[in-house]
Tab-separated table of C-alpha atoms in Angstrom:
chain	number	residue	atom	x	y	z
E	1	ASN	CA	-6.578	7.540	11.154
E	2	ALA	CA	-6.705	9.847	8.147
E	3	GLY	CA	-4.791	9.191	5.177
E	4	VAL	CA	-2.680	11.848	3.462
E	5	MET	CA	-4.519	14.564	2.827
E	6	GLN	CA	-3.900	17.064	-0.115
E	7	ASN	CA	-5.707	20.375	-1.346
E	8	PRO	CA	-7.210	21.511	-3.276
E	9	ARG	CA	-8.339	18.544	-5.274
E	10	HIS	CA	-8.110	20.612	-8.817
E	11	LEU	CA	-6.673	23.897	-9.427
E	12	VAL	CA	-7.093	25.858	-12.354
E	13	ARG	CA	-4.397	28.683	-13.047
E	14	ARG	CA	-3.682	31.192	-15.877
E	15	ARG	CA	-0.101	31.361	-17.130
E	16	GLY	CA	1.958	33.159	-15.259
E	17	GLN	CA	-0.013	33.097	-11.851
E	18	GLU	CA	1.402	31.086	-9.279
E	19	ALA	CA	0.259	27.399	-7.709
E	20	ARG	CA	0.188	26.499	-4.255
E	21	LEU	CA	-0.337	22.837	-3.423
E	22	ARG	CA	-0.642	21.505	0.175
E	23	CYS	CA	0.087	18.160	1.555
E	24	SER	CA	-0.592	17.086	5.111
E	25	PRO	CA	0.864	13.600	5.828
E	26	MET	CA	-0.530	10.686	7.810
E	27	LYS	CA	-0.305	11.272	11.401
E	28	GLY	CA	3.207	9.883	12.688
E	29	HIS	CA	4.628	10.370	9.571
E	30	SER	CA	7.888	12.835	9.233
E	31	HIS	CA	8.800	12.040	5.790
E	32	VAL	CA	7.253	13.755	3.021
E	33	TYR	CA	7.857	13.118	-0.625
E	34	TRP	CA	5.987	14.963	-4.196
E	35	TYR	CA	5.549	13.443	-7.437
E	36	ARG	CA	4.415	14.725	-10.585
E	37	GLN	CA	2.076	12.279	-12.873
E	38	LEU	CA	1.744	13.480	-16.593
E	39	PRO	CA	-0.919	11.193	-19.238
E	40	GLU	CA	0.945	7.938	-20.245
E	41	GLU	CA	3.819	8.404	-17.906
E	42	GLY	CA	4.564	7.106	-14.708
E	43	LEU	CA	5.311	9.025	-11.387
E	44	LYS	CA	8.205	11.209	-11.265
E	45	PHE	CA	10.111	12.021	-7.973
E	46	MET	CA	10.280	15.847	-7.493
E	47	VAL	CA	11.346	16.908	-3.769
E	48	TYR	CA	11.815	14.520	-0.503
E	49	LEU	CA	11.346	16.701	2.944
E	50	GLN	CA	11.363	16.017	6.563
E	51	LYS	CA	10.245	18.571	8.945
E	52	GLU	CA	11.991	22.161	8.233
E	53	ASN	CA	14.385	20.330	6.030
E	54	ILE	CA	14.577	19.653	2.337
E	55	ILE	CA	16.686	16.188	2.086
E	56	ASP	CA	16.616	15.810	-1.948
E	57	GLU	CA	15.207	17.986	-4.557
E	58	SER	CA	16.974	16.025	-7.638
E	59	GLY	CA	13.617	15.656	-9.242
E	60	MET	CA	12.430	19.346	-9.027
E	61	PRO	CA	13.015	21.820	-11.765
E	62	LYS	CA	15.769	24.571	-10.819
E	63	GLU	CA	13.517	27.500	-11.720
E	64	ARG	CA	9.927	28.199	-10.588
E	65	PHE	CA	9.502	25.324	-8.141
E	66	SER	CA	10.074	25.242	-4.680
E	67	ALA	CA	8.788	23.110	-1.616
E	68	GLU	CA	8.667	23.415	1.932
E	69	PHE	CA	7.586	21.614	4.984
E	70	PRO	CA	7.627	23.812	8.164
E	71	LYS	CA	7.637	22.711	11.391
E	72	GLU	CA	3.708	23.447	11.567
E	73	GLY	CA	1.502	23.143	9.347
E	74	PRO	CA	1.297	21.358	5.964
E	75	SER	CA	4.324	20.795	3.046
E	76	ILE	CA	3.554	23.099	0.486
E	77	LEU	CA	4.688	22.724	-3.091
E	78	ARG	CA	4.882	26.173	-4.933
E	79	ILE	CA	5.000	26.629	-8.650
E	80	GLN	CA	5.771	30.375	-9.647
E	81	GLN	CA	4.653	31.807	-13.429
E	82	VAL	CA	2.505	28.641	-14.409
E	83	VAL	CA	3.035	27.494	-18.059
E	84	ARG	CA	1.136	25.258	-19.525
E	85	GLY	CA	3.605	22.204	-19.610
E	86	ASP	CA	2.987	22.407	-15.759
E	87	SER	CA	-0.407	21.087	-16.261
E	88	ALA	CA	-0.653	17.497	-14.326
E	89	ALA	CA	-1.445	15.491	-11.343
E	90	TYR	CA	0.590	16.070	-8.443
E	91	PHE	CA	0.775	13.705	-5.425
E	92	CYS	CA	1.991	13.840	-2.244
E	93	ALA	CA	3.134	10.815	-0.204
E	94	SER	CA	4.350	10.225	3.384
E	95	SER	CA	6.001	7.707	5.277
E	96	PRO	CA	7.172	7.049	8.672
E	97	MET	CA	10.611	5.919	7.841
E	98	LEU	CA	12.438	4.965	4.688
E	99	GLY	CA	10.328	2.555	2.661
E	100	GLU	CA	6.585	2.148	2.128
E	101	GLN	CA	4.686	5.331	0.858
E	102	TYR	CA	1.444	6.187	1.356
E	103	PHE	CA	-0.161	8.746	-1.068
E	104	GLY	CA	-2.494	11.323	-1.206
E	105	PRO	CA	-5.394	11.961	-3.592
E	106	GLY	CA	-3.409	14.561	-5.685
E	107	THR	CA	-4.196	17.752	-6.736
E	108	ARG	CA	-4.869	18.324	-10.616
E	109	LEU	CA	-3.674	21.526	-11.917
E	110	THR	CA	-4.984	22.867	-14.973
E	111	VAL	CA	-3.005	26.135	-16.991
E	112	THR	CA	-5.067	27.630	-19.284
M	1	GLN	CA	16.875	1.391	-21.704
M	2	LYS	CA	14.186	2.405	-19.153
M	3	GLU	CA	15.326	1.277	-15.434
M	4	VAL	CA	12.009	-0.238	-14.879
M	5	GLU	CA	9.946	-1.146	-17.570
M	6	GLN	CA	6.096	-2.324	-17.592
M	7	ASP	CA	3.285	-3.007	-20.567
M	8	PRO	CA	1.136	-0.118	-20.289
M	9	GLY	CA	-1.696	-2.649	-21.433
M	10	PRO	CA	-4.840	-2.446	-21.493
M	11	LEU	CA	-5.160	-6.115	-20.396
M	12	SER	CA	-8.679	-7.443	-20.401
M	13	VAL	CA	-9.855	-10.580	-18.687
M	14	PRO	CA	-12.992	-11.815	-17.929
M	15	GLU	CA	-14.012	-11.937	-13.967
M	16	GLY	CA	-12.949	-15.044	-12.344
M	17	ALA	CA	-9.793	-15.320	-14.088
M	18	ILE	CA	-6.110	-15.446	-12.922
M	19	VAL	CA	-4.109	-11.781	-13.691
M	20	SER	CA	-0.345	-11.728	-13.948
M	21	LEU	CA	1.077	-8.227	-13.977
M	22	ASN	CA	4.617	-7.993	-14.639
M	23	CYS	CA	8.104	-5.799	-14.491
M	24	THR	CA	11.096	-6.330	-15.420
M	25	TYR	CA	14.395	-3.943	-14.433
M	26	SER	CA	18.238	-3.374	-15.289
M	27	ASN	CA	19.364	-2.141	-11.947
M	28	SER	CA	20.823	-4.912	-9.856
M	29	ALA	CA	20.698	-2.951	-6.722
M	30	PHE	CA	17.184	-2.916	-6.037
M	31	GLN	CA	16.245	-4.408	-2.914
M	32	TYR	CA	12.447	-3.150	-2.379
M	33	PHE	CA	9.496	-3.641	-4.623
M	34	MET	CA	6.075	-2.259	-4.490
M	35	TRP	CA	2.931	-2.603	-5.743
M	36	TYR	CA	0.536	-0.013	-6.373
M	37	ARG	CA	-3.083	0.079	-7.340
M	38	GLN	CA	-4.513	3.479	-8.955
M	39	TYR	CA	-8.049	3.975	-9.747
M	40	SER	CA	-8.855	6.587	-12.484
M	41	ARG	CA	-8.349	10.123	-11.180
M	42	LYS	CA	-7.234	9.009	-7.488
M	43	GLY	CA	-3.967	8.512	-5.869
M	44	PRO	CA	-1.765	5.124	-5.716
M	45	GLU	CA	-2.923	2.738	-3.094
M	46	LEU	CA	-0.030	0.613	-1.772
M	47	LEU	CA	-1.116	-3.147	-2.289
M	48	MET	CA	2.170	-5.055	-1.596
M	49	TYR	CA	5.813	-4.550	-0.356
M	50	THR	CA	8.574	-6.951	-0.452
M	51	TYR	CA	11.944	-7.498	0.048
M	52	SER	CA	14.328	-9.319	-1.520
M	53	SER	CA	13.471	-12.617	-3.813
M	54	GLY	CA	10.772	-14.632	-3.154
M	55	ASN	CA	6.819	-14.604	-2.652
M	56	LYS	CA	4.362	-12.752	-0.720
M	57	GLU	CA	0.919	-13.296	-0.190
M	58	ASP	CA	-2.200	-11.041	0.871
M	59	GLY	CA	-5.497	-12.472	0.024
M	60	ARG	CA	-6.022	-12.586	-3.129
M	61	PHE	CA	-3.074	-11.013	-4.277
M	62	THR	CA	0.562	-12.616	-4.550
M	63	ALA	CA	3.357	-10.654	-5.444
M	64	GLN	CA	6.594	-12.579	-6.854
M	65	VAL	CA	10.233	-11.516	-7.084
M	66	ASP	CA	13.239	-13.088	-9.165
M	67	LYS	CA	16.072	-11.190	-8.784
M	68	SER	CA	18.429	-13.438	-10.480
M	69	SER	CA	16.188	-12.791	-13.692
M	70	LYS	CA	15.469	-8.751	-12.355
M	71	TYR	CA	11.521	-9.749	-13.070
M	72	ILE	CA	8.765	-9.451	-10.677
M	73	SER	CA	5.006	-10.429	-10.948
M	74	LEU	CA	1.675	-9.235	-9.058
M	75	PHE	CA	-0.736	-12.153	-9.374
M	76	ILE	CA	-4.830	-11.370	-8.930
M	77	ARG	CA	-6.848	-14.692	-8.131
M	78	ASP	CA	-10.552	-14.508	-8.861
M	79	SER	CA	-10.242	-11.125	-10.214
M	80	GLN	CA	-13.442	-9.041	-9.821
M	81	PRO	CA	-14.769	-5.974	-12.140
M	82	SER	CA	-13.675	-3.895	-8.751
M	83	ASP	CA	-9.916	-4.801	-9.430
M	84	SER	CA	-9.913	-2.358	-13.073
M	85	ALA	CA	-7.450	-0.074	-12.322
M	86	THR	CA	-4.086	0.770	-13.481
M	87	TYR	CA	-1.151	-1.234	-11.251
M	88	LEU	CA	2.108	0.567	-10.891
M	89	CYS	CA	5.294	-1.390	-10.058
M	90	ALA	CA	8.219	0.623	-7.801
M	91	MET	CA	11.441	-0.410	-6.556
M	92	SER	CA	14.259	1.109	-4.730
M	93	GLU	CA	17.675	0.397	-3.515
M	94	GLY	CA	18.560	-0.567	-0.279
M	95	GLY	CA	18.676	2.849	2.077
M	96	SER	CA	17.276	4.644	-0.716
M	97	TYR	CA	14.015	6.553	-0.442
M	98	ILE	CA	13.172	7.221	-4.002
M	99	PRO	CA	11.411	4.261	-5.709
M	100	THR	CA	11.382	4.168	-9.313
M	101	PHE	CA	7.941	3.363	-10.769
M	102	GLY	CA	6.963	1.828	-13.914
M	103	ARG	CA	4.446	3.281	-16.248
M	104	GLY	CA	1.253	1.082	-14.933
M	105	THR	CA	-0.668	-1.242	-16.444
M	106	SER	CA	-4.370	-0.750	-17.301
M	107	LEU	CA	-6.448	-3.640	-16.027
M	108	ILE	CA	-9.748	-4.234	-17.351
M	109	VAL	CA	-11.970	-6.802	-15.489
M	110	HIS	CA	-15.270	-7.566	-17.552
M	111	PRO	CA	-18.461	-9.075	-16.014
């Protein structure tokens, strides 16, 4: 039973480019969450999605960031016009219902 | 004051020691409590998941919740060098899907 999959594992983008991060939840999980982790800081919630619905995006910056979880395919976190401050580890988690969340290995985004 | 406080460490112990990791919190509505282990440059791994007060044991790990003191602990018995990692506490309100995480405590178990 494969765990949560994220790709790419490492992503380098120049300032102003777009970053697309993908997450495939565990089999049978219909809830997906995105978090950002900066050095010396805890995990910060960004957005919670179910299939074709954004349930809560209260932790997501209002501009440049968007997320989707289509009926088919992985969840995608998109960052447009990246800036150096977007450099961080982005983690996706999934759960079958409210409660226990299982994390993927993360995507480390570096903006040069 | 942050909602969840966790000493970042590092906490350095010899192999075989009993390790105690702790978090305090201020939100009395928290009902679900979790501990995650995160190895360097990896994703967090769920270790323990408890509801309300009391103890829960799983192998060498024991999670303890004291809601009256707003204090949770994770004990690791017979610690091993492979336990060296960052341990994150997390907690959420009943019916909430968004846990609040502590900063994490870095644990080093030396042979």
